[in-house]
mmCIF file of C-alpha atoms in Angstrom:
data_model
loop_
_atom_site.group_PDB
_atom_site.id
_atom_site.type_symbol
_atom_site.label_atom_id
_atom_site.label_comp_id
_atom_site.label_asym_id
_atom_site.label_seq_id
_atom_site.Cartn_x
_atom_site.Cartn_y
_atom_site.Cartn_z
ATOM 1 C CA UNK A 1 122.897 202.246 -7.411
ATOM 2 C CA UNK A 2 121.890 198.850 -7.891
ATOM 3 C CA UNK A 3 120.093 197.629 -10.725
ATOM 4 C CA UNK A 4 116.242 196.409 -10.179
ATOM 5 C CA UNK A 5 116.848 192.961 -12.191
ATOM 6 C CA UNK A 6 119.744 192.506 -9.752
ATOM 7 C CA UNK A 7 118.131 193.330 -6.542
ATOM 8 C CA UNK A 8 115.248 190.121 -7.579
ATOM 9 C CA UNK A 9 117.771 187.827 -8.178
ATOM 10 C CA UNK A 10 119.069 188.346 -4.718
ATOM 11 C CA UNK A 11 115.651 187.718 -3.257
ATOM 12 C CA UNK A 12 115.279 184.496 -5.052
ATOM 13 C CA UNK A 13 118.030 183.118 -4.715
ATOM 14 C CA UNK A 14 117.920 183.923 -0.814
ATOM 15 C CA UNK A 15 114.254 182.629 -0.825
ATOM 16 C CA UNK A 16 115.792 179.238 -2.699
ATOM 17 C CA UNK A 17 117.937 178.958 0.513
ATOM 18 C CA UNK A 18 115.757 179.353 2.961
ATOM 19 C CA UNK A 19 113.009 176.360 1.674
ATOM 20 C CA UNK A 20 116.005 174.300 1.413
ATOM 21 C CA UNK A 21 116.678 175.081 5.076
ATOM 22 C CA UNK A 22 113.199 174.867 5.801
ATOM 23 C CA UNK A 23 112.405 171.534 4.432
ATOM 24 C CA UNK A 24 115.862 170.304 5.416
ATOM 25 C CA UNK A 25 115.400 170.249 8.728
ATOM 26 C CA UNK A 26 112.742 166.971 8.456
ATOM 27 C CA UNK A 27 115.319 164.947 7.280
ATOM 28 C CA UNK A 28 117.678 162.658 9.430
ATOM 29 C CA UNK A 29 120.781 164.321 10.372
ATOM 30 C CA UNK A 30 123.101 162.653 7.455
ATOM 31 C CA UNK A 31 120.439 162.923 4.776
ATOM 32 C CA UNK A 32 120.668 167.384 6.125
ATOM 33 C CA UNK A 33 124.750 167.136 6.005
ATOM 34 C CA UNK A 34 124.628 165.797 2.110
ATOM 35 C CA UNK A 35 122.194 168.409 1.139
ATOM 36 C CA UNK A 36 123.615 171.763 2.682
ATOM 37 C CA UNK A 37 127.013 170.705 0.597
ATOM 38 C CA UNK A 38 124.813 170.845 -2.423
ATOM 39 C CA UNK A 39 124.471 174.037 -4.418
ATOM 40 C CA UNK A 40 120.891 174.984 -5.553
ATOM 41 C CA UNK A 41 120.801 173.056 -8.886
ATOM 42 C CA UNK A 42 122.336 170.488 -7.931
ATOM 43 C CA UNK A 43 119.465 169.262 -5.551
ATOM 44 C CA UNK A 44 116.826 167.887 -7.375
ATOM 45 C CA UNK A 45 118.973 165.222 -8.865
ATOM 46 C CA UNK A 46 120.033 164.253 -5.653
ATOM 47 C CA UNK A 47 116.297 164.633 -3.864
ATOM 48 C CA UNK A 48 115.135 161.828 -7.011
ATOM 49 C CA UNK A 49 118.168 159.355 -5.796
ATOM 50 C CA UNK A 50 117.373 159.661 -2.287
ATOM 51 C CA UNK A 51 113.239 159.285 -3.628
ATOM 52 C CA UNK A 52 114.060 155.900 -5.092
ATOM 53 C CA UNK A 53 116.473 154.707 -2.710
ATOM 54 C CA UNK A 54 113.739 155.080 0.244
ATOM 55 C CA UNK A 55 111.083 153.829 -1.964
ATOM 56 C CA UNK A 56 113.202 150.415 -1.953
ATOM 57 C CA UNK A 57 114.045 150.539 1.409
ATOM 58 C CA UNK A 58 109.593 150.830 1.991
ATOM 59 C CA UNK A 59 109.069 147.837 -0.439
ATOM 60 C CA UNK A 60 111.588 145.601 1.948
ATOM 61 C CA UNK A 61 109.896 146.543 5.222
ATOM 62 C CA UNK A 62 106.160 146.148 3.571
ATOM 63 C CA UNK A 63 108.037 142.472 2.549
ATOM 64 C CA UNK A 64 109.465 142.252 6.288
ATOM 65 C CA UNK A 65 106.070 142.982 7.498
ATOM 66 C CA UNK A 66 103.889 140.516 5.769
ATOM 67 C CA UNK A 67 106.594 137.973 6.574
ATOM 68 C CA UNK A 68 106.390 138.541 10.881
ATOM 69 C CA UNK A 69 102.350 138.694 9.636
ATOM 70 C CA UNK A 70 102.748 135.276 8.393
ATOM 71 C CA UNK A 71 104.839 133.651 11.265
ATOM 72 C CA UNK A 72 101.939 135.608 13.941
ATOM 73 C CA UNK A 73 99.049 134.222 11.787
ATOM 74 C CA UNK A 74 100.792 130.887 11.126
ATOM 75 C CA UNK A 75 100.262 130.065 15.205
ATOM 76 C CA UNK A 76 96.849 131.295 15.171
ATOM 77 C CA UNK A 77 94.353 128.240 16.245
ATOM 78 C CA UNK A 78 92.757 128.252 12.635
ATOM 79 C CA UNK A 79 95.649 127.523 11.184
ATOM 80 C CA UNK A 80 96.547 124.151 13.692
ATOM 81 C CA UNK A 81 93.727 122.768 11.451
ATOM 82 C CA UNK A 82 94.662 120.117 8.841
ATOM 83 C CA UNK A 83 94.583 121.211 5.375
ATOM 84 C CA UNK A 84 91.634 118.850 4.667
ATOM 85 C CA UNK A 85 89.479 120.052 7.242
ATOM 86 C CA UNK A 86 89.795 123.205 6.688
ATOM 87 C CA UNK A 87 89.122 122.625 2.924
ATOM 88 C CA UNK A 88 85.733 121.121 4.447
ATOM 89 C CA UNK A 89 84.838 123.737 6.168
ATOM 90 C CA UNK A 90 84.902 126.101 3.108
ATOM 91 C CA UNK A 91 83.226 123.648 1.042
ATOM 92 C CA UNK A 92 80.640 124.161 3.476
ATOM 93 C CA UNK A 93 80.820 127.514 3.864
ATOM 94 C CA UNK A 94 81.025 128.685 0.286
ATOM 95 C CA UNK A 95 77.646 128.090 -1.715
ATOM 96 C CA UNK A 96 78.230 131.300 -4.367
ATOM 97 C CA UNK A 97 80.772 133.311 -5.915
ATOM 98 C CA UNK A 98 80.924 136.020 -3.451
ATOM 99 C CA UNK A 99 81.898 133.400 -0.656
ATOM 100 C CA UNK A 100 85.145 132.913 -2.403
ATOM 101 C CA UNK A 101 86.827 136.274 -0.743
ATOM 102 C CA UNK A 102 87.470 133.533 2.117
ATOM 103 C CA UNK A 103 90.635 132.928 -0.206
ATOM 104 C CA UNK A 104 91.471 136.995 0.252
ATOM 105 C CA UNK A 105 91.927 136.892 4.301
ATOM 106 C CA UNK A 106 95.418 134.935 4.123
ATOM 107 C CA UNK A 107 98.238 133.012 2.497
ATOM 108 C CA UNK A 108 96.827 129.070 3.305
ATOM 109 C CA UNK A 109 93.108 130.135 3.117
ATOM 110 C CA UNK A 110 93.954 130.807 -0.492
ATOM 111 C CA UNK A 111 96.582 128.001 -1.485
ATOM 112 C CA UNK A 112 93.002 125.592 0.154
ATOM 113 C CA UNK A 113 90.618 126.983 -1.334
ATOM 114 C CA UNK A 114 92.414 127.053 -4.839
ATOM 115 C CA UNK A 115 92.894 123.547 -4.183
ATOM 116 C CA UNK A 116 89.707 122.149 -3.082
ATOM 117 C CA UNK A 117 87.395 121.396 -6.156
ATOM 118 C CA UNK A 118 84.034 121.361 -4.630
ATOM 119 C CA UNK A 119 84.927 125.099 -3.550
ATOM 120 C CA UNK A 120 84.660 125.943 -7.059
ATOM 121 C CA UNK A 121 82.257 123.459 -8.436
ATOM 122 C CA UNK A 122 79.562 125.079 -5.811
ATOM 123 C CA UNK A 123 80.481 128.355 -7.281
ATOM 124 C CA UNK A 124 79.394 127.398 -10.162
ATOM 125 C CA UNK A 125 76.155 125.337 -9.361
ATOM 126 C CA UNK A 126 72.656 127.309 -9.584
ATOM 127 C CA UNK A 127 74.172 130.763 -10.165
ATOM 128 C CA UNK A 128 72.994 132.789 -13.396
ATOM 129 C CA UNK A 129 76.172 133.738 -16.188
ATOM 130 C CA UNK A 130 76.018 135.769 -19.311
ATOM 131 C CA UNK A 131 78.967 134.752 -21.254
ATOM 132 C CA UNK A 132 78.942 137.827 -23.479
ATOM 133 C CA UNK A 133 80.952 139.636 -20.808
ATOM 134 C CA UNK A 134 84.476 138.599 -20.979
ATOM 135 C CA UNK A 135 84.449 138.717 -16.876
ATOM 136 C CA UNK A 136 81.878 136.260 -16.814
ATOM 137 C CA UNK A 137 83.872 133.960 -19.202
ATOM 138 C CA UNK A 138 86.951 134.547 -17.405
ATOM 139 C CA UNK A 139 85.136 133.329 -14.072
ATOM 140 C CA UNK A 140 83.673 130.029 -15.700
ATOM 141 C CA UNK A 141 87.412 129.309 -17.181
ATOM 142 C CA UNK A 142 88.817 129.609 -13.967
ATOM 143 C CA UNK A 143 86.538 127.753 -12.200
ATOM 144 C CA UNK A 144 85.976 124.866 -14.510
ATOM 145 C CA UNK A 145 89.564 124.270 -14.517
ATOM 146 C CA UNK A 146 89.476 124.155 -10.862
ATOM 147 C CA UNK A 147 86.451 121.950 -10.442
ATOM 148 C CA UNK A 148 88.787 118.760 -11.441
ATOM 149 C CA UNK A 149 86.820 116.194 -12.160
ATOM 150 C CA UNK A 150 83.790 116.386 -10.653
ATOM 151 C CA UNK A 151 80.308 116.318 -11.599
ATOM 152 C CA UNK A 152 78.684 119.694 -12.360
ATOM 153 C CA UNK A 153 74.250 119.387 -10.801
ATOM 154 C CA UNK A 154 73.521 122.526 -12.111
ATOM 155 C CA UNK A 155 75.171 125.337 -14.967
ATOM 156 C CA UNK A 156 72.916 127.990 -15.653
ATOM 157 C CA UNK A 157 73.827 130.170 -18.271
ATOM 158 C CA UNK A 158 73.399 132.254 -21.095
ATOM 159 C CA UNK A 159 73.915 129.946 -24.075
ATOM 160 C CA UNK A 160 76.201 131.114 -27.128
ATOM 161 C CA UNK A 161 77.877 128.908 -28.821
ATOM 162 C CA UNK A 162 80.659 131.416 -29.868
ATOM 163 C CA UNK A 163 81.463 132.284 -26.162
ATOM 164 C CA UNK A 164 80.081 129.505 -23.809
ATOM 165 C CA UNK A 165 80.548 126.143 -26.070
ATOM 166 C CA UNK A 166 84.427 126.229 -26.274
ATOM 167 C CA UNK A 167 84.863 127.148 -22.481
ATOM 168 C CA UNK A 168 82.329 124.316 -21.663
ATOM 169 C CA UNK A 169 82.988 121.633 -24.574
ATOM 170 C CA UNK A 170 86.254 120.604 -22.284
ATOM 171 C CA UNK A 171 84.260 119.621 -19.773
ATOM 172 C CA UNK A 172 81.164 118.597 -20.932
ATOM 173 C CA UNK A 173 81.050 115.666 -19.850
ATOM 174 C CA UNK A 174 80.927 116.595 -16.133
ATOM 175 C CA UNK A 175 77.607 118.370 -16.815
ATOM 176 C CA UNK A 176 74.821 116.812 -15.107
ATOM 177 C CA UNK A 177 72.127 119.588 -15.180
ATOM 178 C CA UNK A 178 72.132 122.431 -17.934
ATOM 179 C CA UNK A 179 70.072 125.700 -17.732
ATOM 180 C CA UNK A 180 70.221 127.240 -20.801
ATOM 181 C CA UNK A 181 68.990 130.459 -21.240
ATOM 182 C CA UNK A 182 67.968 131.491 -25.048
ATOM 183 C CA UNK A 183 68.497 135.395 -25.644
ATOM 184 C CA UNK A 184 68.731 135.057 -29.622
ATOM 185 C CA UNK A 185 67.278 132.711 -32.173
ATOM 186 C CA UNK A 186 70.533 131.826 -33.475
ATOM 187 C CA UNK A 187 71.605 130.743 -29.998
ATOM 188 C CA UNK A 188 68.767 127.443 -30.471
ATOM 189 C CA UNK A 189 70.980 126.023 -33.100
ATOM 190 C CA UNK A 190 73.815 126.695 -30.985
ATOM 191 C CA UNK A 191 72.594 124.372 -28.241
ATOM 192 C CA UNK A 192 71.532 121.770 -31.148
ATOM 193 C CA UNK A 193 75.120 121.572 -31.862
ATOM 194 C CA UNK A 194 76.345 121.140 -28.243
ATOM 195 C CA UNK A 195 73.638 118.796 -27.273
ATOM 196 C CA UNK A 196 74.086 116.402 -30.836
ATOM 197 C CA UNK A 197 77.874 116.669 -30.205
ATOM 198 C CA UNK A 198 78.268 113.678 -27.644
ATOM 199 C CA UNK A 199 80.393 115.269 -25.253
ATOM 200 C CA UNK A 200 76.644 116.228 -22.843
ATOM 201 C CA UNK A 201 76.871 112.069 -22.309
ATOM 202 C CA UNK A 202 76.164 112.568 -18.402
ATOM 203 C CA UNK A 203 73.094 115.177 -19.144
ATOM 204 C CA UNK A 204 70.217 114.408 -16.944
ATOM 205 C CA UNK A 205 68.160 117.301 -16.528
ATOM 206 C CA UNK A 206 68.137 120.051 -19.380
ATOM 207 C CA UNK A 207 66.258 123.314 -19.303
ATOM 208 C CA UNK A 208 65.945 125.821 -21.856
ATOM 209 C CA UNK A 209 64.289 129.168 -21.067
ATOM 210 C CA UNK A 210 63.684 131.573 -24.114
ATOM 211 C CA UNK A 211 61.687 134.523 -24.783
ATOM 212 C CA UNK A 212 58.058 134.175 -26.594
ATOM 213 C CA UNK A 213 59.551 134.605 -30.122
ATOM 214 C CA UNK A 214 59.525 132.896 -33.048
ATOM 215 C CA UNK A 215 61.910 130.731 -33.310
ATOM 216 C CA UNK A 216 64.021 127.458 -35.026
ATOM 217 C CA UNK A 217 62.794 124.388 -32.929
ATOM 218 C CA UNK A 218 65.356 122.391 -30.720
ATOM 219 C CA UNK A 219 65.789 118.392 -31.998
ATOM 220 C CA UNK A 220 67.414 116.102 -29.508
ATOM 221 C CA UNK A 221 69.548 113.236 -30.595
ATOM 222 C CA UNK A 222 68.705 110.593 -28.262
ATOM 223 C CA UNK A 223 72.096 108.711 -28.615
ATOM 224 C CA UNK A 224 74.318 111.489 -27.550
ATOM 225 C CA UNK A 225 71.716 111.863 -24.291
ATOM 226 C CA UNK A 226 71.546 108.715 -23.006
ATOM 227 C CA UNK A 227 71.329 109.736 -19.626
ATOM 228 C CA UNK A 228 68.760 112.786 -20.462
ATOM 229 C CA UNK A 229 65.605 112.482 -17.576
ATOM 230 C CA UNK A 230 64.283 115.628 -17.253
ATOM 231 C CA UNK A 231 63.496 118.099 -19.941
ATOM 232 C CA UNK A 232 61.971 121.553 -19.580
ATOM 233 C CA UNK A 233 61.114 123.385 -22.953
ATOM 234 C CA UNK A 234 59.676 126.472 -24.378
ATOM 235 C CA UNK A 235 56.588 124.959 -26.623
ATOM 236 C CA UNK A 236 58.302 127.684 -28.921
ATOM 237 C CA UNK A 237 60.781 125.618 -29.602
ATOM 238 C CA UNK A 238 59.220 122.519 -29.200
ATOM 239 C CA UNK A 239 58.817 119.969 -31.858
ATOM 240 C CA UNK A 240 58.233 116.059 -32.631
ATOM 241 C CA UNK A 241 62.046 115.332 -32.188
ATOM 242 C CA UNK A 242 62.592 116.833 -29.249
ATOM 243 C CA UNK A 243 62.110 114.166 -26.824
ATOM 244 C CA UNK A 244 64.501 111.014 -25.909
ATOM 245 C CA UNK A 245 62.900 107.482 -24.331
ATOM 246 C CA UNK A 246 64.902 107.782 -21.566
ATOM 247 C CA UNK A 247 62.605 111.127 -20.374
ATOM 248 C CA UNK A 248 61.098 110.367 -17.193
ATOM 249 C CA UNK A 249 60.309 114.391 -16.416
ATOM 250 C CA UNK A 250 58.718 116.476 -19.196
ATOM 251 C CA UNK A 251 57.516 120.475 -19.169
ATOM 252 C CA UNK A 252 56.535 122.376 -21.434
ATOM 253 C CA UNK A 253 55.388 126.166 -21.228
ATOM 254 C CA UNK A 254 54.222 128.254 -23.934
ATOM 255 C CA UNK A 255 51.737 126.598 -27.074
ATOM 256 C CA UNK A 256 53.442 124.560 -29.386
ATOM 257 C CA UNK A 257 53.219 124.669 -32.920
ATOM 258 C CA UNK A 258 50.789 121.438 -33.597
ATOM 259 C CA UNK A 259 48.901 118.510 -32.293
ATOM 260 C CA UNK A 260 51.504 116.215 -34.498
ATOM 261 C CA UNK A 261 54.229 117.679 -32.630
ATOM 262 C CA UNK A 262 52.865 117.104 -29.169
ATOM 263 C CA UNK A 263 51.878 113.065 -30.383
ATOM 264 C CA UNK A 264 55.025 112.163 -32.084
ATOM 265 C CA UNK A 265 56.858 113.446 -28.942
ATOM 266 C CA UNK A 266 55.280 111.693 -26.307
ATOM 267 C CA UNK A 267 55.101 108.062 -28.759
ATOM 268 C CA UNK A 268 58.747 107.428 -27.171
ATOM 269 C CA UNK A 269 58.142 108.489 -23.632
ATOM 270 C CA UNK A 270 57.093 105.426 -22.375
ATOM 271 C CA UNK A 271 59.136 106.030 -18.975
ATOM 272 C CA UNK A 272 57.501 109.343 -18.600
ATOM 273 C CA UNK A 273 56.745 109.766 -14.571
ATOM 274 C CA UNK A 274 55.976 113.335 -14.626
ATOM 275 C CA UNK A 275 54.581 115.443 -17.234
ATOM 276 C CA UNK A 276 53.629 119.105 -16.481
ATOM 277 C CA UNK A 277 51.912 121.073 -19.564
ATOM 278 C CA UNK A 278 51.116 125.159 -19.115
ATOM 279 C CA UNK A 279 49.081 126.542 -21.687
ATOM 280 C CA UNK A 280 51.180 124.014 -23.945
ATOM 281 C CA UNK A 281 48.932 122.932 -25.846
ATOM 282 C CA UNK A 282 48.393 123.613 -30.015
ATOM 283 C CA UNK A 283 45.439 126.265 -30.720
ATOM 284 C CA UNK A 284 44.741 124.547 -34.360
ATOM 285 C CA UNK A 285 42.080 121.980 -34.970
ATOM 286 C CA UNK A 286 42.708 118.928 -33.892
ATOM 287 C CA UNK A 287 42.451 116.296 -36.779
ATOM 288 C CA UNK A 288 40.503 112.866 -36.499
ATOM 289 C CA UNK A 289 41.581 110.514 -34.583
ATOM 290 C CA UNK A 290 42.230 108.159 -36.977
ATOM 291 C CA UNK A 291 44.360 110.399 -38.713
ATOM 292 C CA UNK A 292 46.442 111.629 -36.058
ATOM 293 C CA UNK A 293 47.491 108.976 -34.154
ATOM 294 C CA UNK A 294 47.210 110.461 -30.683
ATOM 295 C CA UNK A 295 44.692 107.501 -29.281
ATOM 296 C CA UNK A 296 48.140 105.313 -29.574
ATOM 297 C CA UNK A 297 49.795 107.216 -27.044
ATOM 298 C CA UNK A 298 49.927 105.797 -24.060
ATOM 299 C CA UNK A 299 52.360 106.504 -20.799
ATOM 300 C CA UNK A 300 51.623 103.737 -18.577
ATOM 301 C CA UNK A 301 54.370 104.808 -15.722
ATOM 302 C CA UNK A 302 52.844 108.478 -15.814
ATOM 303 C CA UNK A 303 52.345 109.268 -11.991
ATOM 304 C CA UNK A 304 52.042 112.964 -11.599
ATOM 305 C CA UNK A 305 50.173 114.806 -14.605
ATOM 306 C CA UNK A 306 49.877 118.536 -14.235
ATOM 307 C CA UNK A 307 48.098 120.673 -17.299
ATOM 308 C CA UNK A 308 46.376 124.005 -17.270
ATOM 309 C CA UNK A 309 44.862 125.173 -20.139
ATOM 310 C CA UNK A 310 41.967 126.297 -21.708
ATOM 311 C CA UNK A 311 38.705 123.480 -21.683
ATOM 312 C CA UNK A 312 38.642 123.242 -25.204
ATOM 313 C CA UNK A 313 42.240 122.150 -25.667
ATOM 314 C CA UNK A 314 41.839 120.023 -22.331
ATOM 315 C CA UNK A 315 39.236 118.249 -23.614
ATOM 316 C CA UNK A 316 40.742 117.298 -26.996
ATOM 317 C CA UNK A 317 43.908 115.825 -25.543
ATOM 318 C CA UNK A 318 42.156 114.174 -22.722
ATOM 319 C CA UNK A 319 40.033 112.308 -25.159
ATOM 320 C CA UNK A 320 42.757 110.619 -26.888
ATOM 321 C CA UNK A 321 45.453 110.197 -24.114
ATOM 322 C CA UNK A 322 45.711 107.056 -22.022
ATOM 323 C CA UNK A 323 47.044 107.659 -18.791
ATOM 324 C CA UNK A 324 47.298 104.420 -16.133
ATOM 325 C CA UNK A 325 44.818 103.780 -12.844
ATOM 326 C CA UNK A 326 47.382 105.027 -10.230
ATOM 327 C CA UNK A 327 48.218 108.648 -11.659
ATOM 328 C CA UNK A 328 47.891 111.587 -9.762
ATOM 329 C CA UNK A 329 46.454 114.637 -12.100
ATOM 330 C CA UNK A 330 45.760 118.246 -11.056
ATOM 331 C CA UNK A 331 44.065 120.259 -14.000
ATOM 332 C CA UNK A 332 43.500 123.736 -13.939
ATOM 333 C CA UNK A 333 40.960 125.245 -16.886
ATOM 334 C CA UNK A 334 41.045 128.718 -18.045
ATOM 335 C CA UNK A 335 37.192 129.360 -18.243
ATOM 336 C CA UNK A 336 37.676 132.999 -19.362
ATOM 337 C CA UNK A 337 37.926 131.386 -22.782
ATOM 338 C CA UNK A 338 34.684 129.615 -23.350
ATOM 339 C CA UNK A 339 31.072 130.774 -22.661
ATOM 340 C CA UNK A 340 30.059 127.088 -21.940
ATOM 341 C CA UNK A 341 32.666 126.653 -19.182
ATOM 342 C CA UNK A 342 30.548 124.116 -17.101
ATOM 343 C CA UNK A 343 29.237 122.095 -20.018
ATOM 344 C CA UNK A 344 33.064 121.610 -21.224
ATOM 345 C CA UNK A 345 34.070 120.457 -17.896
ATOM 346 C CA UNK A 346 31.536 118.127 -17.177
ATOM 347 C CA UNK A 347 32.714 116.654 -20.632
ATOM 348 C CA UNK A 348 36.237 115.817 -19.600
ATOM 349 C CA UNK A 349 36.503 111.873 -19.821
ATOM 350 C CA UNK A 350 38.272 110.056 -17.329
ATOM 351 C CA UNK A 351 41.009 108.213 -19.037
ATOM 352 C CA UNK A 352 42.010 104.630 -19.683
ATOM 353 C CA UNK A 353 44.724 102.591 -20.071
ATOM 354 C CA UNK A 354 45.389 98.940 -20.582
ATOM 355 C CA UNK A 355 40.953 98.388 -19.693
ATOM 356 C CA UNK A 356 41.962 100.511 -16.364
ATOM 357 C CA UNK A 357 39.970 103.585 -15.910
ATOM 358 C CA UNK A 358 41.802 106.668 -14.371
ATOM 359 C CA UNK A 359 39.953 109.559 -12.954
ATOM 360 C CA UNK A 360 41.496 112.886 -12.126
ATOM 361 C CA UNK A 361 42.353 113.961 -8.462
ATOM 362 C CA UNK A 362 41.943 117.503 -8.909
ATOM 363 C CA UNK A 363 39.938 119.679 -11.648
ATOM 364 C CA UNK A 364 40.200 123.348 -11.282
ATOM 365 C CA UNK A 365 38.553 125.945 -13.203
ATOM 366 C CA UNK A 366 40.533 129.692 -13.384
#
């Protein structure tokens, strides 16, 4: 009588055979020969060769494949186009960073667009980056380095001077416009440094956005901005040195710290066009006249002058700022503020400079 351990081992191994029959009997008529000479054991050593051997033979037809791709797409009528053009077309094409998957639909679409410059000089114009993610500083690496040489109108970005300065310091000097955004008070001084360092030489418009926080206050050395035209400042971080005489655009948002501030700064701005000031101006007590100095500032090429503030502070600057005939001035009071609304804005002076007297286009009261 047979044993009951024995009688198992027959069914196994007589299950064993019939899977490999089974699952045999996909296989191409050689690949079935080779394996019914095999014994049991023997196959899964053999079933891993023939694995990797077909797993070569599917990585040369995927090659073959994109190849007889290539040679269809190669004849295609967008790709009769010259180089150039093309190029032009996806300069016009691509305005942000998500445009650039252009360079994902083929072989020549990416070898242009990696070497047209503007491409990647657009991706970088107007569009918002937090260098302290490493993908973000990978992206504006890349795309610096493939800008070439051109001029950069506007990098906005999150300004640290341990991860944005040494990706930007190469090519500084490409920077035209700068929109700095201020997270941190240490990140102030950071832009100090990069704006005193010389390399910002082609600078012309400069904006610097931080939160309503105390703050260190941002100087600007006027010799390494010579080109600087257009500034737009928190009065946070606003101070007497942090205007240039080239500044033909000036904003400020947010009270600054002090009348002295706001006189010593606009002394030099004699080429100031445009000055816009929103609920800039110092809450303190304005000291005499003859003490301050403000009746000496004048900005005879002021054309557009934009302020909106409360009447009392309106009133103090307007009474000791000169401002030429031709200027255009809108000026928008906060009469929440004072009781005596009417009384303070029937007290606004028209201003004078040079024996010219300027009165103001529009006069609001909010």
């Amino acid at each position: 009588m047979a044993q009951p351990g024995y009688q198992n081992h027959m069914v196994d191994n007589l299950d064993v055979t019939r899977d490999l029959d089974r699952l045999g009997r996909a296989l191409p008529v050689d690949e079935r020969a080779a394996l019914s000479k095999l014994a049991p054991q023997e196959v899964p050593a053999w079933a891993d060769s023939r694995v990797a051997e077909y797993e070569r033979r599917i990585k040369d037809i995927e090659g073959h494949i994109s190849t007889f791709r290539s040679l269809r797409n190669a004849q295609l009528p967008i790709h009769v186009l010259p180089s150039e053009l093309l190029g032009r077309i996806f300069v016009e094409a691509c305005s942000s960073r998500q445009d650039l998957r252009v360079a994902q639909v083929c072989r020549r679409w990416r070898v242009v667009v990696m070497g047209t410059p503007q491409v990647w000089a657009n991706a970088l114009e107007g569009r918002w980056m937090d260098c302290s993610h490493e993908s973000e500083r990978d992206f504006l690496q890349f795309a610096l380095s493939h800008s070439g040489v051109l001029l950069l109108y506007e990098l906005n970005i999150v300004f640290e001077v341990a991860n944005a300065w040494p990706i930007i310091q190469p090519h500084a000097s490409r920077l035209v416009s700068l929109v700095a955004h201020m997270d941190l008070e240490n990140q102030v001084a950071a832009l100090e440094t990069a704006l005193s360092s010389g390399r910002l030489h082609n600078l012309h418009s400069l904006q610097v956005i931080t939160p309503m926080w105390p703050s260190p206050r941002l100087s600007v050395d006027a010799r390494s901005l010579p080109r600087l035209r257009k500034l737009h400042i928190g009065g946070d971080i606003f101070t007497s040195t942090s205007t240039v005489d080239s500044l033909e655009d000036l904003g400020i948002s947010g009270p600054i710290r002090a009348w002295e501030d706001l006189a010593c700064a606009l002394k030099p701005c004699t080429a100031l066009k445009s000055l816009h000031l929103y609920y800039a101006l110092p809450k303190e007590e304005m000291e005499e006249a003859g003490d301050f100095g403000l009746a000496a500032v004048a900005l005879p090429k002021l054309r557009t002058f934009v302020l909106e503030d409360q009447a009392e502070q309106i009133r103090k600057l307007l009474q000791h700022l000169a401002l030429p005939s031709s200027v255009t001035s809108t000026i928008h009071i906060n009469m929440r503020s004072s009781a005596d609304g009417r009384t303070l804005l029937d007290a606004i002076p028209p201003t004078t400079c040079g024996g010219s007297t300027s009165t103001h286009s529009s006069i609001d009261c909010v």
